[in-house]
Short mmCIF file of C-alpha atoms in Angstrom, two decimals:
data_model
loop_
_atom_site.label_atom_id
_atom_site.label_comp_id
_atom_site.label_asym_id
_atom_site.label_seq_id
_atom_site.Cartn_x
_atom_site.Cartn_y
_atom_site.Cartn_z
CA MET A 1 0.85 -2.17 -31.28
CA PHE A 2 0.39 -5.94 -30.76
CA LEU A 3 3.63 -8.41 -29.96
CA LYS A 4 4.22 -10.65 -32.97
CA THR A 5 2.24 -13.85 -32.70
CA VAL A 6 4.47 -17.08 -32.23
CA LYS A 7 3.69 -19.38 -34.68
CA ILE A 8 5.89 -22.31 -34.58
CA LEU A 9 5.27 -25.37 -31.73
CA PRO A 10 8.75 -25.56 -30.59
CA GLU A 11 10.15 -29.16 -31.60
CA THR A 12 11.10 -30.05 -27.99
CA GLU A 13 7.46 -30.41 -27.12
CA LYS A 14 6.82 -32.74 -29.16
CA SER A 15 8.26 -34.98 -27.55
CA PRO A 16 6.73 -37.01 -24.67
CA ALA A 17 10.13 -37.42 -23.09
CA PHE A 18 10.22 -33.61 -22.56
CA TRP A 19 6.91 -33.02 -20.36
CA ASN A 20 7.70 -36.06 -18.08
CA ASP A 21 11.16 -34.74 -17.61
CA ARG A 22 10.25 -31.23 -16.20
CA ALA A 23 7.31 -33.46 -14.60
CA GLN A 24 9.66 -34.83 -12.42
CA GLU A 25 12.33 -31.83 -12.13
CA THR A 26 8.88 -29.92 -10.31
CA LEU A 27 8.06 -33.17 -8.21
CA LYS A 28 11.50 -32.75 -7.09
CA GLU A 29 11.03 -29.22 -6.37
CA ALA A 30 7.93 -29.87 -4.69
CA LEU A 31 9.33 -32.39 -2.56
CA ASN A 32 12.38 -30.07 -1.40
CA THR A 33 9.65 -27.25 0.16
CA GLN A 34 8.35 -29.99 2.23
CA VAL A 35 11.25 -28.76 3.84
CA LEU A 36 9.39 -26.54 6.08
CA ASN A 37 11.31 -23.04 7.31
CA LYS A 38 10.12 -21.93 10.39
CA ASN A 39 12.79 -18.99 11.29
CA THR A 40 11.33 -16.06 12.17
CA ALA A 41 10.71 -13.20 9.39
CA LYS A 42 12.58 -9.85 10.08
CA ASN A 43 11.38 -8.92 7.37
CA LEU A 44 8.16 -8.44 5.93
CA ILE A 45 7.20 -7.11 2.05
CA LEU A 46 3.92 -6.83 1.10
CA PHE A 47 3.26 -6.96 -2.70
CA LEU A 48 -0.61 -5.56 -3.30
CA GLY A 49 -1.94 -6.01 -6.82
CA ASP A 50 -4.58 -4.01 -6.55
CA GLY A 51 -7.33 -5.87 -9.45
CA MET A 52 -5.45 -8.78 -9.85
CA GLY A 53 -7.04 -11.03 -10.48
CA VAL A 54 -6.30 -14.72 -11.18
CA PRO A 55 -7.14 -14.29 -15.11
CA THR A 56 -4.60 -10.83 -14.89
CA VAL A 57 -1.70 -13.03 -13.00
CA THR A 58 -2.06 -15.45 -16.50
CA ALA A 59 -2.78 -12.93 -19.09
CA ALA A 60 0.41 -10.90 -17.31
CA ARG A 61 2.84 -14.12 -17.64
CA ILE A 62 1.81 -14.32 -21.66
CA LEU A 63 2.75 -11.20 -21.96
CA LYS A 64 6.15 -11.51 -19.98
CA GLY A 65 6.67 -14.27 -21.59
CA GLN A 66 6.45 -12.36 -25.15
CA LEU A 67 8.63 -9.69 -23.95
CA ASN A 68 10.83 -12.14 -23.70
CA GLY A 69 10.78 -13.66 -27.01
CA GLN A 70 8.87 -16.59 -25.71
CA SER A 71 5.22 -17.65 -27.10
CA GLY A 72 4.76 -16.63 -23.56
CA GLU A 73 1.95 -19.75 -22.09
CA GLU A 74 5.11 -21.84 -20.15
CA TYR A 75 6.57 -18.37 -18.99
CA GLN A 76 6.83 -17.96 -15.17
CA LEU A 77 6.16 -15.06 -13.22
CA GLU A 78 8.40 -14.24 -10.80
CA MET A 79 5.50 -14.89 -7.94
CA ASP A 80 5.16 -17.86 -10.02
CA LYS A 81 8.20 -20.22 -8.43
CA PHE A 82 6.68 -18.64 -4.55
CA PRO A 83 6.84 -21.99 -3.25
CA PHE A 84 3.36 -21.79 -1.56
CA VAL A 85 -0.33 -20.97 -3.51
CA SER A 86 -3.41 -20.28 -1.41
CA LEU A 87 -6.54 -18.60 -1.92
CA SER A 88 -8.29 -15.70 -0.23
CA LYS A 89 -12.14 -14.69 0.11
CA THR A 90 -12.40 -10.81 -0.90
CA TYR A 91 -15.75 -10.17 0.54
CA ASN A 92 -16.62 -6.53 2.01
CA THR A 93 -18.68 -7.31 5.52
CA ASP A 94 -21.32 -5.46 3.73
CA ALA A 95 -20.38 -6.12 0.05
CA GLN A 96 -20.07 -9.50 -1.95
CA VAL A 97 -18.20 -7.51 -4.64
CA PRO A 98 -15.42 -5.59 -2.54
CA ASP A 99 -14.50 -2.30 -3.20
CA SER A 100 -10.65 -1.47 -1.93
CA ALA A 101 -10.55 0.43 1.47
CA GLY A 102 -12.81 -2.43 3.44
CA THR A 103 -10.19 -5.06 1.42
CA ALA A 104 -7.11 -3.14 2.59
CA THR A 105 -8.30 -3.03 5.91
CA ALA A 106 -9.19 -7.03 5.84
CA TYR A 107 -4.96 -7.66 4.57
CA LEU A 108 -3.57 -4.74 6.66
CA CYS A 109 -5.77 -4.36 9.96
CA GLY A 110 -6.82 -8.02 9.92
CA VAL A 111 -10.30 -7.60 10.21
CA LYS A 112 -12.93 -7.73 7.13
CA ALA A 113 -15.35 -4.00 7.22
CA ASN A 114 -16.75 -2.13 5.29
CA GLU A 115 -17.26 -0.77 1.84
CA GLY A 116 -15.45 2.64 1.23
CA THR A 117 -14.15 2.35 5.20
CA VAL A 118 -10.06 1.93 5.79
CA GLY A 119 -8.95 1.69 9.17
CA VAL A 120 -12.12 1.31 11.00
CA SER A 121 -14.27 -2.07 11.73
CA ALA A 122 -17.82 -3.01 10.66
CA ALA A 123 -19.55 -0.70 13.44
CA ALA A 124 -18.49 2.08 11.56
CA VAL A 125 -19.94 3.59 8.87
CA ARG A 126 -19.50 5.19 5.25
CA SER A 127 -19.19 8.98 5.37
CA GLN A 128 -21.13 8.98 9.53
CA CYS A 129 -17.59 10.87 10.98
CA ASN A 130 -19.18 10.42 14.54
CA THR A 131 -18.93 6.45 14.01
CA THR A 132 -15.23 6.29 13.65
CA LYS A 133 -14.05 7.05 17.48
CA GLY A 134 -14.07 3.68 18.89
CA ASN A 135 -14.50 1.53 16.14
CA GLU A 136 -10.52 2.43 15.14
CA VAL A 137 -8.10 -0.69 14.05
CA THR A 138 -4.48 -0.76 13.41
CA SER A 139 -2.76 -2.51 10.85
CA ILE A 140 0.41 -4.95 10.52
CA LEU A 141 2.38 -1.06 9.66
CA LYS A 142 2.12 -0.48 13.03
CA TRP A 143 2.65 -3.16 14.56
CA ALA A 144 5.49 -3.49 12.82
CA LYS A 145 7.19 -0.09 13.97
CA ASP A 146 6.15 -0.68 18.01
CA ALA A 147 8.51 -3.76 17.99
CA GLY A 148 11.27 -1.47 16.92
CA LYS A 149 11.23 -2.20 12.36
CA SER A 150 11.63 0.19 10.36
CA VAL A 151 8.48 0.77 8.18
CA GLY A 152 7.65 1.90 4.59
CA ILE A 153 4.64 2.65 2.02
CA VAL A 154 5.17 2.48 -1.91
CA THR A 155 1.86 2.93 -4.54
CA THR A 156 1.88 4.08 -7.90
CA THR A 157 -1.24 5.68 -6.82
CA ARG A 158 -1.30 8.87 -4.74
CA ILE A 159 0.10 7.96 -1.22
CA ASN A 160 -3.52 8.33 0.45
CA HIS A 161 -5.39 6.41 -1.71
CA ALA A 162 -7.35 2.90 -0.86
CA THR A 163 -5.04 0.77 -0.20
CA PRO A 164 -1.49 2.64 1.37
CA SER A 165 -4.20 4.68 3.57
CA ALA A 166 -5.16 1.89 5.25
CA ALA A 167 -2.24 1.30 6.73
CA TYR A 168 -1.71 4.18 8.18
CA ALA A 169 -5.40 6.15 8.87
CA HIS A 170 -9.31 5.80 10.60
CA SER A 171 -11.23 6.99 7.97
CA VAL A 172 -15.26 5.99 7.28
CA ASP A 173 -14.73 7.65 3.26
CA ARG A 174 -12.25 6.40 1.47
CA ASP A 175 -12.38 9.63 -1.07
CA TRP A 176 -11.32 11.84 2.66
CA TYR A 177 -8.09 12.73 0.65
CA SER A 178 -7.73 16.07 2.37
CA ASP A 179 -9.74 18.68 4.19
CA ASN A 180 -11.00 19.79 0.68
CA GLU A 181 -13.35 16.17 -0.05
CA MET A 182 -14.78 16.48 3.53
CA PRO A 183 -17.83 17.98 4.29
CA SER A 184 -18.41 20.90 6.96
CA GLU A 185 -19.77 18.51 9.27
CA ALA A 186 -17.80 15.80 9.34
CA LEU A 187 -14.80 18.25 9.53
CA GLN A 188 -16.73 20.66 12.39
CA ALA A 189 -16.80 17.16 14.07
CA GLY A 190 -13.11 15.98 14.56
CA CYS A 191 -12.60 13.67 11.41
CA LYS A 192 -9.00 13.88 9.88
CA ASP A 193 -8.30 13.98 6.25
CA ILE A 194 -6.33 10.84 4.78
CA ALA A 195 -3.52 13.03 3.76
CA ARG A 196 -2.92 14.71 6.74
CA GLN A 197 -3.19 11.57 9.26
CA LEU A 198 -0.21 10.21 6.98
CA PHE A 199 2.05 12.43 8.52
CA GLU A 200 0.46 11.97 11.64
CA ASN A 201 -1.21 8.94 13.33
CA ILE A 202 2.06 7.01 12.84
CA PRO A 203 4.54 10.31 12.55
CA ASN A 204 7.81 8.87 11.50
CA ILE A 205 7.22 6.28 9.04
CA ASP A 206 10.56 5.32 7.45
CA VAL A 207 9.67 5.32 4.03
CA ILE A 208 6.19 6.92 1.74
CA MET A 209 7.37 6.71 -1.61
CA GLY A 210 3.64 6.60 -4.53
CA GLY A 211 1.65 10.15 -6.20
CA GLY A 212 -0.10 12.50 -4.34
CA ARG A 213 1.69 15.68 -3.83
CA LYS A 214 -1.69 18.30 -4.60
CA TYR A 215 -3.08 16.89 -1.39
CA MET A 216 -0.55 17.92 0.71
CA PHE A 217 -0.45 21.83 0.16
CA PRO A 218 -2.19 24.82 0.15
CA LYS A 219 -4.98 25.63 -2.05
CA ASN A 220 -4.00 27.19 -5.11
CA MET A 221 -0.25 26.37 -4.68
CA SER A 222 1.46 25.47 -7.66
CA ASP A 223 2.41 21.47 -8.55
CA VAL A 224 6.64 21.56 -8.50
CA ASP A 225 6.27 19.36 -12.37
CA TYR A 226 3.03 21.04 -13.70
CA PRO A 227 3.42 24.94 -12.48
CA GLY A 228 0.40 25.67 -15.34
CA VAL A 229 -1.74 23.40 -15.03
CA ALA A 230 -4.91 24.57 -12.32
CA LYS A 231 -6.23 20.53 -11.43
CA TYR A 232 -2.70 20.35 -10.30
CA ASN A 233 -2.35 22.92 -7.62
CA GLY A 234 -2.68 22.25 -4.37
CA VAL A 235 -6.60 21.71 -3.11
CA ARG A 236 -5.64 22.22 1.02
CA ASN A 237 -8.11 24.95 2.40
CA ASP A 238 -6.80 24.83 5.96
CA GLY A 239 -3.21 26.26 4.72
CA ARG A 240 -1.22 24.06 5.85
CA ASN A 241 2.09 22.20 3.78
CA LEU A 242 2.17 18.94 4.57
CA VAL A 243 5.23 18.44 2.84
CA GLN A 244 7.27 21.40 3.80
CA GLU A 245 6.23 20.71 7.58
CA TRP A 246 7.76 17.13 7.03
CA ILE A 247 11.22 18.47 5.99
CA ASP A 248 10.73 20.82 8.67
CA ARG A 249 10.54 17.72 11.37
CA MET A 250 13.01 15.45 9.54
CA LYS A 251 15.78 17.72 9.08
CA ASP A 252 18.16 16.97 11.87
CA GLN A 253 16.94 13.13 11.52
CA GLY A 254 18.54 12.20 8.24
CA GLY A 255 15.12 12.70 6.00
CA HIS A 256 14.98 13.42 2.76
CA TYR A 257 12.22 14.75 -0.14
CA VAL A 258 12.37 13.93 -3.25
CA TRP A 259 9.57 14.69 -6.31
CA ASN A 260 11.32 13.19 -9.38
CA LYS A 261 13.37 9.98 -10.65
CA GLN A 262 17.29 12.17 -10.65
CA GLN A 263 16.75 13.36 -7.10
CA LEU A 264 15.45 9.61 -6.20
CA LEU A 265 18.48 8.43 -7.43
CA SER A 266 20.62 10.00 -6.32
CA LEU A 267 20.37 9.33 -3.11
CA ASN A 268 22.55 7.78 -0.62
CA PRO A 269 20.25 5.01 0.77
CA LYS A 270 22.58 4.26 4.09
CA LYS A 271 22.89 8.38 4.46
CA THR A 272 18.98 7.96 4.31
CA ASN A 273 16.82 7.30 7.65
CA TYR A 274 13.61 8.83 6.65
CA LEU A 275 12.66 9.24 2.62
CA LEU A 276 9.01 10.81 1.38
CA GLY A 277 9.08 10.80 -2.31
CA LEU A 278 5.56 12.36 -4.33
CA PHE A 279 6.74 11.54 -7.57
CA GLY A 280 2.93 13.01 -9.36
CA PRO A 281 0.10 15.33 -8.64
CA VAL A 282 -2.59 12.94 -7.91
CA ASP A 283 -1.08 8.70 -9.12
CA LEU A 284 1.28 8.01 -11.10
CA PRO A 285 1.60 7.49 -14.99
CA TYR A 286 0.87 4.04 -15.93
CA ASP A 287 3.58 2.47 -16.82
CA LEU A 288 3.72 2.33 -20.88
CA GLU A 289 3.30 6.10 -20.59
CA ARG A 290 5.91 7.01 -17.72
CA ASN A 291 8.59 9.45 -18.92
CA ALA A 292 11.22 7.53 -18.23
CA ASP A 293 13.79 10.48 -17.23
CA SER A 294 11.93 11.85 -15.07
CA ASP A 295 9.52 9.54 -13.25
CA PRO A 296 10.55 6.37 -11.57
CA SER A 297 9.29 2.92 -12.24
CA LEU A 298 7.65 0.94 -9.46
CA THR A 299 11.29 -2.18 -9.55
CA GLN A 300 13.14 1.71 -8.65
CA MET A 301 11.18 2.63 -5.98
CA VAL A 302 11.11 -0.85 -4.03
CA GLU A 303 14.89 -0.71 -4.87
CA VAL A 304 15.48 2.17 -3.13
CA ALA A 305 12.54 1.89 -0.19
CA ILE A 306 14.21 -1.76 0.50
CA ARG A 307 18.02 -0.32 1.01
CA VAL A 308 16.83 1.95 3.00
CA LEU A 309 14.62 -0.44 5.78
CA GLN A 310 17.71 -2.23 5.59
CA ASN A 311 19.19 0.09 7.81
CA ASN A 312 17.85 -0.93 10.31
CA PRO A 313 19.17 -3.90 11.65
CA ASN A 314 15.35 -5.38 13.63
CA GLY A 315 14.49 -5.49 10.20
CA PHE A 316 12.04 -4.13 8.48
CA TYR A 317 7.75 -3.75 7.08
CA LEU A 318 7.02 -2.80 2.51
CA LEU A 319 3.63 -2.51 2.00
CA VAL A 320 3.87 -2.08 -2.19
CA GLU A 321 1.57 -1.87 -4.21
CA GLY A 322 0.85 -1.71 -8.11
CA GLY A 323 -2.61 0.23 -7.79
CA ARG A 324 -2.74 1.56 -11.18
CA ILE A 325 -3.66 -2.35 -12.57
CA ASP A 326 -7.42 -1.55 -11.48
CA HIS A 327 -7.12 2.06 -13.16
CA GLY A 328 -5.93 0.17 -16.60
CA HIS A 329 -9.15 -2.63 -16.06
CA HIS A 330 -11.68 0.66 -15.25
CA GLU A 331 -11.31 2.05 -18.11
CA GLY A 332 -10.94 -0.68 -19.89
CA LYS A 333 -7.09 -0.08 -20.96
CA ALA A 334 -6.22 -4.12 -20.33
CA LYS A 335 -3.04 -3.13 -22.38
CA GLN A 336 -2.08 -0.87 -19.63
CA ALA A 337 -3.44 -3.41 -16.75
CA LEU A 338 -1.53 -5.62 -17.29
CA TYR A 339 1.76 -3.39 -18.39
CA GLU A 340 1.78 -2.74 -14.17
CA ALA A 341 1.07 -6.38 -13.76
CA VAL A 342 4.24 -6.81 -15.45
CA GLU A 343 6.06 -4.20 -13.97
CA MET A 344 4.66 -5.45 -10.50
CA ASP A 345 6.62 -8.70 -11.23
CA ARG A 346 9.69 -7.31 -12.21
CA ALA A 347 9.26 -5.22 -8.72
CA ILE A 348 8.64 -8.71 -6.56
CA GLY A 349 12.15 -10.36 -8.75
CA ARG A 350 14.00 -6.71 -7.70
CA ALA A 351 13.16 -7.72 -3.84
CA GLY A 352 13.82 -11.39 -3.74
CA PHE A 353 17.59 -9.86 -5.14
CA LEU A 354 17.95 -8.05 -1.92
CA THR A 355 16.27 -10.00 0.24
CA THR A 356 16.86 -13.70 1.34
CA THR A 357 14.14 -16.16 1.62
CA HIS A 358 15.55 -17.55 5.17
CA ASP A 359 14.70 -14.00 7.24
CA THR A 360 11.96 -12.56 4.94
CA LEU A 361 8.49 -13.86 4.57
CA THR A 362 7.52 -12.28 1.27
CA VAL A 363 3.66 -11.84 0.31
CA VAL A 364 2.06 -10.53 -2.96
CA THR A 365 -2.02 -10.90 -3.40
CA ALA A 366 -4.60 -8.45 -4.41
CA ASP A 367 -7.32 -6.62 -2.63
CA HIS A 368 -9.76 -8.21 -5.90
CA SER A 369 -10.37 -8.93 -8.88
CA HIS A 370 -12.34 -7.01 -12.09
CA VAL A 371 -14.60 -9.11 -14.98
CA PHE A 372 -11.34 -9.68 -16.73
CA THR A 373 -11.07 -12.69 -19.35
CA PHE A 374 -9.47 -13.91 -22.19
CA GLY A 375 -10.43 -16.61 -24.63
CA GLY A 376 -11.68 -17.46 -28.08
CA TYR A 377 -9.83 -20.12 -28.55
CA THR A 378 -6.62 -18.38 -29.50
CA ARG A 379 -3.73 -20.45 -31.09
CA ARG A 380 -0.30 -20.73 -28.55
CA GLY A 381 1.35 -17.57 -28.92
CA ASN A 382 -1.40 -15.26 -29.94
CA THR A 383 -0.59 -11.65 -28.80
CA ILE A 384 -3.26 -11.60 -25.53
CA PHE A 385 -4.26 -8.05 -27.02
CA GLY A 386 -4.75 -9.72 -30.44
CA LEU A 387 -7.83 -11.07 -31.48
CA ALA A 388 -10.04 -14.47 -31.77
CA PRO A 389 -8.90 -15.96 -34.30
CA MET A 390 -12.45 -16.62 -35.26
CA VAL A 391 -15.83 -14.37 -36.19
CA SER A 392 -18.77 -14.28 -34.12
CA ASP A 393 -21.62 -17.17 -35.64
CA VAL A 394 -24.31 -14.82 -34.39
CA ASP A 395 -23.68 -11.95 -35.94
CA GLN A 396 -20.45 -12.46 -38.40
CA LYS A 397 -18.45 -10.11 -36.21
CA PRO A 398 -14.62 -10.40 -34.92
CA PHE A 399 -13.98 -9.63 -31.46
CA THR A 400 -11.01 -9.30 -29.23
CA SER A 401 -9.60 -12.57 -26.85
CA ILE A 402 -9.42 -10.08 -24.08
CA LEU A 403 -13.10 -9.30 -23.09
CA TYR A 404 -14.69 -7.37 -20.13
CA GLY A 405 -18.12 -8.49 -18.75
CA ASN A 406 -19.13 -5.03 -18.59
CA GLY A 407 -17.56 -1.41 -18.95
CA PRO A 408 -16.57 1.25 -21.20
CA GLY A 409 -15.36 -1.39 -24.64
CA TYR A 410 -19.01 -2.11 -25.39
CA LYS A 411 -18.12 0.13 -28.55
CA LEU A 412 -15.98 -0.27 -30.99
CA VAL A 413 -13.97 2.27 -32.25
CA GLY A 414 -13.12 1.95 -35.65
CA VAL A 415 -10.87 -1.11 -37.01
CA SER A 416 -9.16 -1.10 -33.18
CA ALA A 417 -9.02 -4.10 -31.52
CA CYS A 418 -10.19 -2.18 -27.96
CA ALA A 419 -11.05 -4.80 -25.71
CA GLN A 420 -14.87 -5.90 -25.70
CA SER A 421 -17.10 -5.34 -22.49
CA ALA A 422 -20.83 -7.29 -22.55
CA VAL A 423 -22.56 -4.26 -20.89
CA PRO A 424 -21.57 -0.83 -21.42
CA LEU A 425 -20.31 1.16 -18.88
CA THR A 426 -18.46 4.15 -18.35
CA SER A 427 -16.29 2.87 -15.58
CA GLU A 428 -15.51 -1.31 -15.04
CA THR A 429 -16.27 -3.19 -11.72
CA HIS A 430 -13.94 -5.21 -10.29
CA GLY A 431 -14.90 -9.09 -9.71
CA GLY A 432 -16.31 -10.85 -6.39
CA GLU A 433 -14.17 -14.18 -6.98
CA ASP A 434 -11.32 -15.23 -4.48
CA VAL A 435 -7.70 -14.45 -5.40
CA ALA A 436 -4.49 -16.21 -5.36
CA VAL A 437 -2.12 -15.76 -2.00
CA PHE A 438 1.62 -16.33 -3.41
CA SER A 439 4.09 -16.58 -0.28
CA LYS A 440 7.83 -17.72 0.41
CA GLY A 441 10.20 -17.51 3.32
CA PRO A 442 9.52 -18.18 7.21
CA LEU A 443 6.81 -19.60 7.74
CA ALA A 444 5.46 -19.33 4.54
CA HIS A 445 3.31 -22.27 4.44
CA LEU A 446 0.91 -20.52 6.91
CA LEU A 447 -0.58 -19.32 4.49
CA HIS A 448 -2.47 -22.50 2.81
CA GLY A 449 -5.95 -23.34 1.53
CA VAL A 450 -9.04 -21.23 1.12
CA ARG A 451 -9.14 -18.03 3.52
CA GLU A 452 -10.41 -15.02 4.37
CA GLN A 453 -9.14 -12.07 3.34
CA ASN A 454 -8.21 -10.94 7.57
CA PHE A 455 -6.13 -13.81 7.70
CA ILE A 456 -2.77 -12.46 5.92
CA PRO A 457 -1.74 -9.89 8.40
CA HIS A 458 -2.00 -12.72 11.46
CA VAL A 459 0.24 -14.77 9.60
CA MET A 460 2.82 -12.27 8.46
CA ALA A 461 2.49 -11.40 12.14
CA TYR A 462 3.15 -14.33 13.15
CA ALA A 463 5.74 -15.47 11.54
CA ALA A 464 8.17 -12.18 12.79
CA CYS A 465 6.88 -11.53 15.94
CA ILE A 466 4.88 -8.78 16.28
CA GLY A 467 1.61 -7.79 17.26
CA GLN A 468 -1.25 -9.41 19.66
CA ASN A 469 0.50 -13.55 20.04
CA ARG A 470 4.27 -13.60 20.33
CA LYS A 471 4.15 -17.18 22.90
CA HIS A 472 5.49 -18.92 20.45
CA CYS A 473 8.34 -17.04 19.75
CA VAL A 474 11.95 -18.11 21.47
CA SER A 475 14.98 -16.15 22.65
CA GLY A 476 17.03 -18.14 20.25
CA GLY A 477 14.97 -16.41 16.92
CA THR A 478 13.11 -18.86 15.71
CA ALA A 479 9.09 -18.96 15.71
CA ALA A 480 9.32 -22.46 16.07
CA LEU A 481 6.05 -23.90 16.17
CA ARG A 482 4.44 -25.78 19.50
CA PRO A 483 5.76 -28.98 19.74
CA VAL A 484 3.29 -32.16 18.63
CA PHE A 485 2.94 -34.80 19.90
CA SER A 486 2.99 -38.14 17.72
CA SER A 487 0.33 -39.78 17.19
CA MET A 488 1.52 -42.40 19.68
CA ALA A 489 2.07 -40.00 21.77
CA ALA A 490 -1.79 -38.68 21.13
CA VAL A 491 -3.09 -41.72 21.65
CA LEU A 492 -1.11 -42.81 24.94
CA THR A 493 -2.71 -39.21 26.28
CA VAL A 494 -5.90 -39.20 25.75
CA THR A 495 -6.19 -42.67 27.26
CA LEU A 496 -4.81 -41.95 30.04
CA LEU A 497 -7.23 -39.08 30.41
CA LEU A 498 -9.91 -40.97 29.92
CA CYS A 499 -8.71 -43.34 32.49
#
């Protein structure tokens, strides 16, 4: 079902004064951003829209605006309101068009890596267990934990998927979700599956929320929510019940395990020290298909996570992934992908409400893009999921405004406006272009220009005085940059040195 198309141009927009006044307001805002926030970041939040390229951001803006009764193009997403925007180069060390594992290693561990590997350097070779040891790299989540901050991971995918796993795991294969997916030679060589690493590498991650229950339980153990569905049964061959092990370890430390929305929202965050929430056997449902009674939204998970993490006076680091934007695009389901992006934007707004830019650095970005676009000379206010207002002048057939360069939409099904693709593939591919990086809060201005993706965690760590370079940090709680000589002083200094 399409959203209603807005056909009437607002009268106010016909006046030059409307555009001039808006430009002057924007100019004032831009001038105010010149007063740079150089505080120390007590809190760090990274929102990662998996597969959220710039065309996805634009289309999500239009969709969210239309959902709010506007034509959409003029709307502002929460991320649009961030004062600083830059671009990130997303290639992997061995791939021009990247995957979510190598990119996650870059923006979480500060090191570019090979496709398909998480938490290891480019010296590690995909699927070769013996290349793991000695090539492990640590993440900003660990840097924050080592500095005494609370840390959390929230995702709409399985918690051991590519993006979240780079925060805690070291694996030469992103698909080693449990020991069931690993080759026997890798197990014999001592490599650990990613689910096991979640609980063993950094044993006291304060908040963990997402899907992936089946990878935590012994083989053939029924799922708590789908007891009669064999494909959702536990898959672990080692017989371990990782969830029960966590419960036993945390029961006297204020730890709570939840697996549905009611349990999550009934928690008292002030009395919750540790939280493990696994809300699906694999990935969580698309937001469009979510059961609002039993499945928590990303916004709800983020709110609980922040309220729990705020118990620590030293602050926190939180990774939030809108992971199913990517899945929607791969399936050629633009509607699912864009609604996922809109929901992540709601979560960004909620996080902004619960924190302050005075002491919280928030960054929103993507790991990579997709071969997704929209065009066809659509009119203002046209539903983002609609047809172009013309037919092809080659074969006289209609086409969708949204188009994929490749993927399953190469074939029209009936008369539905399925987003079309040019090259037939069962699964649409990633795109290789740069992605946007939105930032606000302490030292957010350091994320500027066009940078390598691995630059992101280094800036965040610098702002929070954690990780490897802390010489700029002072006892007064300000991450002030070192004083910069005036141009005159610099000239005099150079002159004296040359004499």
